[in-house]
mmCIF file of C-alpha atoms and ligand atoms in Angstrom:
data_model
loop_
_atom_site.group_PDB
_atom_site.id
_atom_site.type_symbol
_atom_site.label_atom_id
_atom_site.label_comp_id
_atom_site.label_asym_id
_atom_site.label_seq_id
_atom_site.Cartn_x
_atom_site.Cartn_y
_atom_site.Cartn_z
ATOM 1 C CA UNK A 219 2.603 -25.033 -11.489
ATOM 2 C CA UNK A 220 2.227 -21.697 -13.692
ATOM 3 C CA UNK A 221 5.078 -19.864 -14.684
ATOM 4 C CA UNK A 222 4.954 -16.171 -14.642
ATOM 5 C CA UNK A 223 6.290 -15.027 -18.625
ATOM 6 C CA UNK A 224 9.651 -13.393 -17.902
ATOM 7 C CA UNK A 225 9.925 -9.399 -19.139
ATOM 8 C CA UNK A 226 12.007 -10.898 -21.666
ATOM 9 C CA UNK A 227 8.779 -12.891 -23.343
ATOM 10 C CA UNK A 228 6.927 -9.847 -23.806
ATOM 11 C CA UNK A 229 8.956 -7.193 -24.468
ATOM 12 C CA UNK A 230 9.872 -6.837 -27.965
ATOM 13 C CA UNK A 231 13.585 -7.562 -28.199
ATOM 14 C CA UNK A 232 14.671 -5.243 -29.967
ATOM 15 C CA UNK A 233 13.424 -2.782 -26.993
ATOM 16 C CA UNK A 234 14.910 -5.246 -24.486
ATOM 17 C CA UNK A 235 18.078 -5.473 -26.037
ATOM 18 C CA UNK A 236 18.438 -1.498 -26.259
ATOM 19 C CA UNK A 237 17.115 -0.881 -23.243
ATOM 20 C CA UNK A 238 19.803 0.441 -20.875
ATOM 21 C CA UNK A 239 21.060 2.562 -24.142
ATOM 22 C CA UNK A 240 17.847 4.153 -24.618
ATOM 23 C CA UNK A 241 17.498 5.220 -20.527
ATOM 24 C CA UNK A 242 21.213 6.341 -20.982
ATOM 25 C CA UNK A 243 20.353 8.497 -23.823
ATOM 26 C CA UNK A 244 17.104 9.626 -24.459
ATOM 27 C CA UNK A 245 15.591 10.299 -20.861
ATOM 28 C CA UNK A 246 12.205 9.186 -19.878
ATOM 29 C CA UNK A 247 10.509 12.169 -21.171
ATOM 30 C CA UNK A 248 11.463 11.680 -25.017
ATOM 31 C CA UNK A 249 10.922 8.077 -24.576
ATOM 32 C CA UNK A 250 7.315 9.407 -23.541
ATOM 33 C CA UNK A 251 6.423 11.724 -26.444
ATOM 34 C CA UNK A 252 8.043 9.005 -28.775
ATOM 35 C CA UNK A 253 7.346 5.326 -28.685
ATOM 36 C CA UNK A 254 4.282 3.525 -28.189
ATOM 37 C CA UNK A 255 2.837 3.030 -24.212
ATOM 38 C CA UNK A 256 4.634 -1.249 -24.348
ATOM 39 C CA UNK A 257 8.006 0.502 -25.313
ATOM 40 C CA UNK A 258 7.682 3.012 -22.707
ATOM 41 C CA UNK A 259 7.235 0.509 -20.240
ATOM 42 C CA UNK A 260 9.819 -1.999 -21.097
ATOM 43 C CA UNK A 261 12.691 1.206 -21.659
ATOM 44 C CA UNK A 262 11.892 2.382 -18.227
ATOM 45 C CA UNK A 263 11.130 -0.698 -15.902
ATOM 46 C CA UNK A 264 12.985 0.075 -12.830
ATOM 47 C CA UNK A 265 14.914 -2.909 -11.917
ATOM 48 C CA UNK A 266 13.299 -2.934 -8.191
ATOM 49 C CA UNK A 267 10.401 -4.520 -10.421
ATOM 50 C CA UNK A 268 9.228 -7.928 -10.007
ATOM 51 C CA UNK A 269 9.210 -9.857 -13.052
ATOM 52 C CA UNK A 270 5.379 -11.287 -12.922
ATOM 53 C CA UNK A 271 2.994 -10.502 -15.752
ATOM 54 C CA UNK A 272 0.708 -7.239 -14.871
ATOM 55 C CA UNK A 273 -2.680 -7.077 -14.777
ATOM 56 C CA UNK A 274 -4.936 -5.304 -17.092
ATOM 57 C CA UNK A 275 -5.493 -2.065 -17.218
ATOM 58 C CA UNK A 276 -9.150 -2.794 -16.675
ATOM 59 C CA UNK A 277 -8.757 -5.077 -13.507
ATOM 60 C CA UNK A 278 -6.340 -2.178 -12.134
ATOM 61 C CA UNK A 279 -9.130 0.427 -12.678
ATOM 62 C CA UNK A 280 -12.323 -1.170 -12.018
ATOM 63 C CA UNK A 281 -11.287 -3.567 -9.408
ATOM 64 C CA UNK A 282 -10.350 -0.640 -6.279
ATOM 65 C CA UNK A 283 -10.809 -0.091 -2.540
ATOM 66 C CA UNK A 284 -11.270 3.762 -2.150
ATOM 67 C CA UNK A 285 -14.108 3.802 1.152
ATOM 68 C CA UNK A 286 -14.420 7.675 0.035
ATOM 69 C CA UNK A 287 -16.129 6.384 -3.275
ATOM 70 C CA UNK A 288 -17.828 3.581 -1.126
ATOM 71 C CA UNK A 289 -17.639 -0.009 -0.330
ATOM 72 C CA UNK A 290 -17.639 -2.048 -3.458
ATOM 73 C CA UNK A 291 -15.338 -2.802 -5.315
ATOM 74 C CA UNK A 292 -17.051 -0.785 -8.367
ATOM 75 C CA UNK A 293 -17.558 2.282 -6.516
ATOM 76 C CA UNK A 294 -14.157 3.701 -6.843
ATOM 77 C CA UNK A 295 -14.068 3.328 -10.780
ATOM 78 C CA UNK A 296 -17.770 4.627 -10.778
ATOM 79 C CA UNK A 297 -17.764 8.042 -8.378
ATOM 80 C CA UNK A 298 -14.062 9.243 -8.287
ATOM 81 C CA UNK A 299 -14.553 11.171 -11.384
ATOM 82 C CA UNK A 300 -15.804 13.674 -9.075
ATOM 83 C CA UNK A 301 -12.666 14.238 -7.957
ATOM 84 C CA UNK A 302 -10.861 17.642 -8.658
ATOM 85 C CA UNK A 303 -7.062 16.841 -8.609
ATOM 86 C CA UNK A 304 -5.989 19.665 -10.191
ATOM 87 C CA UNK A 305 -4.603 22.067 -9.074
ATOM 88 C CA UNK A 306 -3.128 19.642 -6.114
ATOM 89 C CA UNK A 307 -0.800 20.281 -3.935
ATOM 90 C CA UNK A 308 0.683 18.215 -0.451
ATOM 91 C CA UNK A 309 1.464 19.991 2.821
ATOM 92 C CA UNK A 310 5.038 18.947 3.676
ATOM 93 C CA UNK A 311 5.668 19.661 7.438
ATOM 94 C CA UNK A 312 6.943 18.494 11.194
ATOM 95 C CA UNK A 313 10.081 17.537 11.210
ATOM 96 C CA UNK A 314 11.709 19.490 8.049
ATOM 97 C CA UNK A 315 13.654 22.013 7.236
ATOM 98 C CA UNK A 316 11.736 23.045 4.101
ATOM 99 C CA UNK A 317 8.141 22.775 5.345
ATOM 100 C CA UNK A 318 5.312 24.260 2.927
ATOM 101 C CA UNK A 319 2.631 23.556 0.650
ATOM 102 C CA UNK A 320 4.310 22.013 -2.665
ATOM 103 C CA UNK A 321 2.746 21.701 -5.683
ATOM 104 C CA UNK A 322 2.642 18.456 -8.299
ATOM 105 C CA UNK A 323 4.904 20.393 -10.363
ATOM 106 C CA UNK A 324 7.572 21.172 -7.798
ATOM 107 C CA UNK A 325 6.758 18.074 -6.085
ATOM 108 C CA UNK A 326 8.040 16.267 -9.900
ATOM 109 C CA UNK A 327 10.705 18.763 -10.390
ATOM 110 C CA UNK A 328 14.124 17.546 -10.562
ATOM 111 C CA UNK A 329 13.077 14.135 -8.957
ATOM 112 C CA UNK A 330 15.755 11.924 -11.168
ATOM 113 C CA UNK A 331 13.697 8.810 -11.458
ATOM 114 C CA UNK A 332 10.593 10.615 -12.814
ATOM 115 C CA UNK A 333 9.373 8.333 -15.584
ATOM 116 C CA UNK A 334 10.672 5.217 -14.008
ATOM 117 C CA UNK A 335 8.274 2.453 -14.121
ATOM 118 C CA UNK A 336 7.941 0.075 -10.968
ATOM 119 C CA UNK A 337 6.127 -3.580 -11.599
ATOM 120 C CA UNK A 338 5.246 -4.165 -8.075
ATOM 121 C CA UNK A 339 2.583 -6.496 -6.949
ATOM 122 C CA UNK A 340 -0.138 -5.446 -4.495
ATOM 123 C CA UNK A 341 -1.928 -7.837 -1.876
ATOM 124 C CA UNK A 342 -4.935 -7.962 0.069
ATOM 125 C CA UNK A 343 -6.935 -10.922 -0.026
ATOM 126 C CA UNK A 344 -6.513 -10.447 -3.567
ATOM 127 C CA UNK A 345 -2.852 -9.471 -6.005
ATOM 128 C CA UNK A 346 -2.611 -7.679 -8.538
ATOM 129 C CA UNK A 347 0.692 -6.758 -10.185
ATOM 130 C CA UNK A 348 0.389 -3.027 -11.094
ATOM 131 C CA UNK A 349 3.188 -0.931 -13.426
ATOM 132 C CA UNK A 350 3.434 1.832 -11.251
ATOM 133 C CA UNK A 351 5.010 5.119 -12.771
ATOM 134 C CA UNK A 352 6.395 7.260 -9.545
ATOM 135 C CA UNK A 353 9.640 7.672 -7.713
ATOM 136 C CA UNK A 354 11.086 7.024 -4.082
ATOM 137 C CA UNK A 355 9.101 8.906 -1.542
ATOM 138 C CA UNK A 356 12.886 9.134 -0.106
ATOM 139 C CA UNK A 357 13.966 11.450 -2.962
ATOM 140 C CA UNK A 358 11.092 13.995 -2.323
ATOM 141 C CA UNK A 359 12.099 13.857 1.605
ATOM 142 C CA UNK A 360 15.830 14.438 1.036
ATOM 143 C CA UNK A 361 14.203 17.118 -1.186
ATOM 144 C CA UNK A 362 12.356 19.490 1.981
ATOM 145 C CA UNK A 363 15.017 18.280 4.499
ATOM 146 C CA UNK A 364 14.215 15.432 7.189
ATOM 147 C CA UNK A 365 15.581 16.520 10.387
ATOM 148 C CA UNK A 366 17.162 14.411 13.379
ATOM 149 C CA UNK A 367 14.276 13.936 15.704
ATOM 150 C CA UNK A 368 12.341 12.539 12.899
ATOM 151 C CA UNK A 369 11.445 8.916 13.114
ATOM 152 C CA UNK A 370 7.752 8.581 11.585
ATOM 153 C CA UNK A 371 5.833 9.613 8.013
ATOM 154 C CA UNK A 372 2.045 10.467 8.452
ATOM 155 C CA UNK A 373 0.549 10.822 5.568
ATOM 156 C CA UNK A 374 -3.341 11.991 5.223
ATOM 157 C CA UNK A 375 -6.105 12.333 2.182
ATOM 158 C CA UNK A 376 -7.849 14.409 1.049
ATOM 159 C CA UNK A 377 -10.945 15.888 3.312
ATOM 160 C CA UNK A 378 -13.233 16.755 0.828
ATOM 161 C CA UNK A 379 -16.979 15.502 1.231
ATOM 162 C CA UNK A 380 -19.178 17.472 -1.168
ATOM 163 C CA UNK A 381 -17.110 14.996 -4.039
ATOM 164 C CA UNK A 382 -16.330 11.919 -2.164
ATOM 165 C CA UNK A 383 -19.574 10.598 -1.162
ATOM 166 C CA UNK A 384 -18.317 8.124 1.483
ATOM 167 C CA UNK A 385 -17.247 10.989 3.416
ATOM 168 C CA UNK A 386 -20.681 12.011 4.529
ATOM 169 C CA UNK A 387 -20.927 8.967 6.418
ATOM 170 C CA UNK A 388 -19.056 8.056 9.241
ATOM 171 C CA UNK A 389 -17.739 4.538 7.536
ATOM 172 C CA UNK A 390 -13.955 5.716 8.446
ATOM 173 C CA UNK A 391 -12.742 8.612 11.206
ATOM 174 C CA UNK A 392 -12.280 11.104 8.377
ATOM 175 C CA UNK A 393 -9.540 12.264 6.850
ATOM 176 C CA UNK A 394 -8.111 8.417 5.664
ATOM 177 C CA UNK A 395 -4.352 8.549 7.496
ATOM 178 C CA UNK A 396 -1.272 6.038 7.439
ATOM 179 C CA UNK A 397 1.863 6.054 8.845
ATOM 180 C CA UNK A 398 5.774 4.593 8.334
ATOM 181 C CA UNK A 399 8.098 4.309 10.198
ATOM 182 C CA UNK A 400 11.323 6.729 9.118
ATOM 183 C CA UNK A 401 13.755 3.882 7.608
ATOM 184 C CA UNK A 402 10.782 2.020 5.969
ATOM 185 C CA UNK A 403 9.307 5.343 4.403
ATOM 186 C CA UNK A 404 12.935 6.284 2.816
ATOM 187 C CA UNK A 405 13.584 2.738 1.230
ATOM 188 C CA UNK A 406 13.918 1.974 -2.411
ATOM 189 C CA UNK A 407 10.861 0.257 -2.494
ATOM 190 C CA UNK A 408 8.842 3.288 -1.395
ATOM 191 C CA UNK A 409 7.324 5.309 -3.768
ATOM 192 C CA UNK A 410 4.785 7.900 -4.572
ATOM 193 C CA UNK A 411 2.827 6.371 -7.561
ATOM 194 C CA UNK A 412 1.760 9.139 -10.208
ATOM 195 C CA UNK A 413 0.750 7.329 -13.068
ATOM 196 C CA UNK A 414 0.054 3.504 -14.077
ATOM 197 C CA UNK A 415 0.702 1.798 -17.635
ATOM 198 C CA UNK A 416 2.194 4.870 -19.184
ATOM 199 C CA UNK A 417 -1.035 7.268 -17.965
ATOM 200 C CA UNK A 418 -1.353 9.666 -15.607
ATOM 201 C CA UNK A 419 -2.805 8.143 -12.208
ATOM 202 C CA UNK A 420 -6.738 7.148 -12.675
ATOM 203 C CA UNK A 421 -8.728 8.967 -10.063
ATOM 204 C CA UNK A 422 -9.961 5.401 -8.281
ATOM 205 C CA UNK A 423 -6.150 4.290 -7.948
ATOM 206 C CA UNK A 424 -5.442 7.695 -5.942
ATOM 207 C CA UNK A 425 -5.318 10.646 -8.506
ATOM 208 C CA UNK A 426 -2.657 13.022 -8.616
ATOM 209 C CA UNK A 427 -0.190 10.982 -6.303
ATOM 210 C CA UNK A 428 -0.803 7.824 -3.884
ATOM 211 C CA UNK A 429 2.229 5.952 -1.678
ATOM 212 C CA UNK A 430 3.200 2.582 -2.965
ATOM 213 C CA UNK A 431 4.471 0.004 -0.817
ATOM 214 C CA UNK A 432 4.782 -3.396 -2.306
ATOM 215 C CA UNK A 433 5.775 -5.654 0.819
ATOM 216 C CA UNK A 434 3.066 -4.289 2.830
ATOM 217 C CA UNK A 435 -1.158 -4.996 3.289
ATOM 218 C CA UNK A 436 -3.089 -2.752 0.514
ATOM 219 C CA UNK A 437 -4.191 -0.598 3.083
ATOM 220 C CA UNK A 438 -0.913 0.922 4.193
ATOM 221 C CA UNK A 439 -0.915 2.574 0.828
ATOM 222 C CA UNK A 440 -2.820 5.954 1.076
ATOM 223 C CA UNK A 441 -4.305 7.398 -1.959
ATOM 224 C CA UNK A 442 -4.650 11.513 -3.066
ATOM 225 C CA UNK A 443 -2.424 12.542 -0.411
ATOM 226 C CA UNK A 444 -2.469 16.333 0.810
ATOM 227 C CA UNK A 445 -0.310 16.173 3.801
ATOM 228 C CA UNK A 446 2.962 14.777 4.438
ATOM 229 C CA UNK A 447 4.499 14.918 8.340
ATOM 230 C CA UNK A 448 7.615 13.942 9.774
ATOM 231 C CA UNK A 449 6.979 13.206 13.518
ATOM 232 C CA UNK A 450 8.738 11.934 16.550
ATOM 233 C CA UNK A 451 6.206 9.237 17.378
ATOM 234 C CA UNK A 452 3.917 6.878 15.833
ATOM 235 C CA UNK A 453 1.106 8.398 13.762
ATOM 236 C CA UNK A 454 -2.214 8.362 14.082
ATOM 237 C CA UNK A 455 -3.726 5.639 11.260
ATOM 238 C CA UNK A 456 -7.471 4.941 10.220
ATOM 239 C CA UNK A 457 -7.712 0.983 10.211
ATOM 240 C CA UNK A 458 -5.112 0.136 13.323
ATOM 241 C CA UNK A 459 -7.708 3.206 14.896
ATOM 242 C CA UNK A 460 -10.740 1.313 14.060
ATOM 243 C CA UNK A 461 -9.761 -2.345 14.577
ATOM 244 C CA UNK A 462 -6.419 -2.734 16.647
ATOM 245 C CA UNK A 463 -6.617 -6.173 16.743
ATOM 246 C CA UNK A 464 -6.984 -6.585 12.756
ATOM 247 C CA UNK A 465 -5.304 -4.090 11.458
ATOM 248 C CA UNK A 466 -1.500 -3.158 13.125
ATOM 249 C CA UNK A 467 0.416 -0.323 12.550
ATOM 250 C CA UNK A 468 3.213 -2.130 10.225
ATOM 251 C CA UNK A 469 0.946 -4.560 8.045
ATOM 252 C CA UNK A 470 3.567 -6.409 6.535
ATOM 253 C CA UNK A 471 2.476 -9.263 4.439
ATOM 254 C CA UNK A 472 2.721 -12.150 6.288
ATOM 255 C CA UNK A 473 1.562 -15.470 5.997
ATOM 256 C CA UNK A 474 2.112 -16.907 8.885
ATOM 257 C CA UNK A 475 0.423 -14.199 10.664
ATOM 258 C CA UNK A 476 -3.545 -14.620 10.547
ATOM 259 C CA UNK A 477 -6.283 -11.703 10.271
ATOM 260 C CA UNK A 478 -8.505 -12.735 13.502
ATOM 261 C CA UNK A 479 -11.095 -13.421 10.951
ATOM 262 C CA UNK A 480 -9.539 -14.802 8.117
ATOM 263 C CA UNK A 481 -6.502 -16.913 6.933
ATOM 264 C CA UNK A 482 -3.610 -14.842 5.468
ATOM 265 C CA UNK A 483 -1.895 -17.667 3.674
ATOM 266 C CA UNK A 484 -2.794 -17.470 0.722
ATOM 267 C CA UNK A 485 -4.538 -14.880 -1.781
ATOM 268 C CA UNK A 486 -6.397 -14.697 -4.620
ATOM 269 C CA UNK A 487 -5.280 -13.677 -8.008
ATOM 270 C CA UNK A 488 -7.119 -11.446 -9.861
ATOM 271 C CA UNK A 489 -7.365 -11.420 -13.303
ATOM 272 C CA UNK A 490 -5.401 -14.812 -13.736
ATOM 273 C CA UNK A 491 -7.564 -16.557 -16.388
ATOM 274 C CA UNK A 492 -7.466 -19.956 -16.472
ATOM 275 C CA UNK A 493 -4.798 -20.213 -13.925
ATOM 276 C CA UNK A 494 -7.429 -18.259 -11.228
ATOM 277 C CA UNK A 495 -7.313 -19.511 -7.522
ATOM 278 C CA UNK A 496 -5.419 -19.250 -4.679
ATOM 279 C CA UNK A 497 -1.808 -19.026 -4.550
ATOM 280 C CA UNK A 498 0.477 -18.956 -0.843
ATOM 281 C CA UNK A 499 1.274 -15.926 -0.134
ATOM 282 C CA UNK A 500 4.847 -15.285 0.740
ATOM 283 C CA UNK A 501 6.051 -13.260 3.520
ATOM 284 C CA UNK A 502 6.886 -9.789 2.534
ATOM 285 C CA UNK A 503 4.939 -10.483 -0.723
ATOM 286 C CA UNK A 504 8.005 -11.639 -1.889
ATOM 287 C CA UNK A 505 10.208 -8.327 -0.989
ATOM 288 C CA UNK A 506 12.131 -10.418 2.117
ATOM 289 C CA UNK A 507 15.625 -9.731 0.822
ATOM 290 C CA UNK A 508 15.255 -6.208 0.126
ATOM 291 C CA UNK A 509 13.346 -5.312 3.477
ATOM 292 C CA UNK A 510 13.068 -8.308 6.151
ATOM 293 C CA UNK A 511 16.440 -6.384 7.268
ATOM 294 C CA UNK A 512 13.987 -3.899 8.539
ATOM 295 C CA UNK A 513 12.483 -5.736 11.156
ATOM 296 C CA UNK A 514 15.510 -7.763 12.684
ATOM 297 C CA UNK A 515 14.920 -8.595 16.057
ATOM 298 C CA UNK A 516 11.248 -7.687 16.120
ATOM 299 C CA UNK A 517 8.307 -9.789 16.969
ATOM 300 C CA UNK A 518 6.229 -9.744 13.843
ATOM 301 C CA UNK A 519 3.307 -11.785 15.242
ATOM 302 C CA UNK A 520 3.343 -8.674 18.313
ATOM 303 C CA UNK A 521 4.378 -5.872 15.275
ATOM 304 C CA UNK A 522 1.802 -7.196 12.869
HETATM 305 N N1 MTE B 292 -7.593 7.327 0.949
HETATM 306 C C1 MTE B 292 -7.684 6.004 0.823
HETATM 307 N N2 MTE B 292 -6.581 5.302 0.493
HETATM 308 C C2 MTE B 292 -6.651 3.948 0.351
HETATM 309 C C3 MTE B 292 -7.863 3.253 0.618
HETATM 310 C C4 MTE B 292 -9.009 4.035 0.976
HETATM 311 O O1 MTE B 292 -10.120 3.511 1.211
HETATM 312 N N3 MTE B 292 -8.873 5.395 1.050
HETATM 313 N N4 MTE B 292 -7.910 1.886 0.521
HETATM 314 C C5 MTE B 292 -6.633 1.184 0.717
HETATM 315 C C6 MTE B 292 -6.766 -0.230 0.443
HETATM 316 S S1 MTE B 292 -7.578 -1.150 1.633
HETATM 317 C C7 MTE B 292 -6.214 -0.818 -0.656
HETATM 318 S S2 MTE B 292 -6.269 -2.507 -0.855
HETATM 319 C C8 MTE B 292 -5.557 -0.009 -1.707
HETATM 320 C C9 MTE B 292 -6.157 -0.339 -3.062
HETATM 321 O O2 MTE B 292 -5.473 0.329 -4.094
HETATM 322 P P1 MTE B 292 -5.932 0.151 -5.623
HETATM 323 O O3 MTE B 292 -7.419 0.330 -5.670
HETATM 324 O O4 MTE B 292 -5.194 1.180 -6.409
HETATM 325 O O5 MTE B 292 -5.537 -1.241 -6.029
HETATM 326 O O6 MTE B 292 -5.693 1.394 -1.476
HETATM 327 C C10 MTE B 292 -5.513 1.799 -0.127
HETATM 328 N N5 MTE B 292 -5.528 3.252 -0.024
HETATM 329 MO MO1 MO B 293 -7.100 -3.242 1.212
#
């Protein structure tokens, strides 16, 4: 058995020990323009963060699904350059009392958690654990006003096919779409990722702002998001759309719950060295006793 190195082994301790005096103090933003990209991590790690090793910055960037940069694996870190993602801005709307089209700057405005960093791993057939820099999607939604009737999040990408490449063919039903469901869109765990390892958010990981969320498949979380929508009923999303029987509308990680064509049990770490090869997979990836609450009384093998 490996042992993951606690955040304690490689955070220097002088940073470790000072660490809830310096987020006291300072604020994320001097922390930024001061101390080196390790110290900025370790001073703001949010303490939702699991404590496995990351990846590298190179396996996070060059190792991507993004279908509007193509297929491999390489595409995304090869085409998304073409990407204009600023200026940017997401259409909040639906259910809301403040709908409109808000830009990165309001969107980051005032948000209280803004240079928090999240350690959150990320599974497929594959993990990764990626330091996310981003904040709850909940505080942004408290932020335009979620009204009663509301019970679902769409969220959509970018439609723009003259720089993503993949959207000339007909791969995916265009625009790439994902839904939550109200109570799992406003938890904690939620967030909309703008940055990773102290940088502003490559363009292959979902450049200027992408959803996180860390107990669910990869796919649930939607990269270079325009449009935000509360609804009243489920929303429309790409993969349950193309393959109902693969891919369900919740996607939690679950290992007792196979892909019709593959074994979810266990996954493959990427990036683990000499320790590479399968590992189980754990239900939730590991999140169970923040969010199995969530799901009381449901059927996940029906809800998958
Ligand atoms: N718009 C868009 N978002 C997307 C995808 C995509 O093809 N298009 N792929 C999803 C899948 S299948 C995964 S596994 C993750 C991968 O995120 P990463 O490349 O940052 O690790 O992004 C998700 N978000
Ligand atoms: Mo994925």
């Amino acid at each position: 058995m490996t042992r993951d190195p606690k955040w304690s082994d490689v955070t220097p301790k002088s940073l470790w020990l000072s660490r809830r005096s310096l987020m006291a103090s300072a604020g994320a933003g001097l922390l930024a323009s001061t101390l080196p990209a390790t110290a900025k991590i370790a001073a703001a790690k949010s303490p939702l963060s699991t404590d496995a090793a990351p990846n590298t910055y190179e396996e996070i960037t060059t190792y991507n699904n993004y279908y509007e940069f193509g297929t491999d694996k390489s595409d995304p870190a090869a085409y998304a350059k073409g990407l204009t993602t600023d200026p940017w801005s997401v259409e909040i709307g639906g259910l809301v009392d403040r709908p409109g089209a808000y830009g990165l700057d309001d969107i980051l405005k005032g948000v209280s958690l803004e240079e928090r960093i999240y350690r959150f791993r990320c599974v497929e057939a594959w993990s990764m654990v990626i330091p996310w820099i981003g904040f709850p999607l909940a505080s942004l939604l408290d932020k335009v006003g979620v009204q009663s009737g509301a019970k679902y999040v769409a969220f959509q990408t970018v439609m723009r096919p003259e720089e993503m490449p993949g959207q000339r063919s007909r791969l995916l039903d265009w625009p790439y779409r994902e839904g939550l469901r109200l109570d799992e869109a406003m938890h904690p765990l939620t967030i909309l990722a703008t940055g990773l390892y102290g940088e502003e958010l490559p363009k292959q990981n979902g450049a200027p702002i992408r959803l996180v969320v860390p107990w669910k498949y990869g796919f649930k979380s939607i990269k270079s998001i325009v449009k935000i929508t509360l609804t009243d009923s489920e929303p429309y999303a790409t993969w349950k759309n193309m393959a109902a029987r693969e891919y369900g509308f919740y996607a939690n990680v679950n290992p007792e719950v196979d892909h019709p064509r593959w074994s979810q049990a266990s996954e493959r770490r990427i990036g683990a060295g000499l320790f590479a090869g399968r590992v189980p997979t754990e239900k939730f990836n590991g999140y169970g006793d923040q969010v199995a609450g969530l799901y009381a009384g449901m059927d996940l093998s029906k809800n998958y």
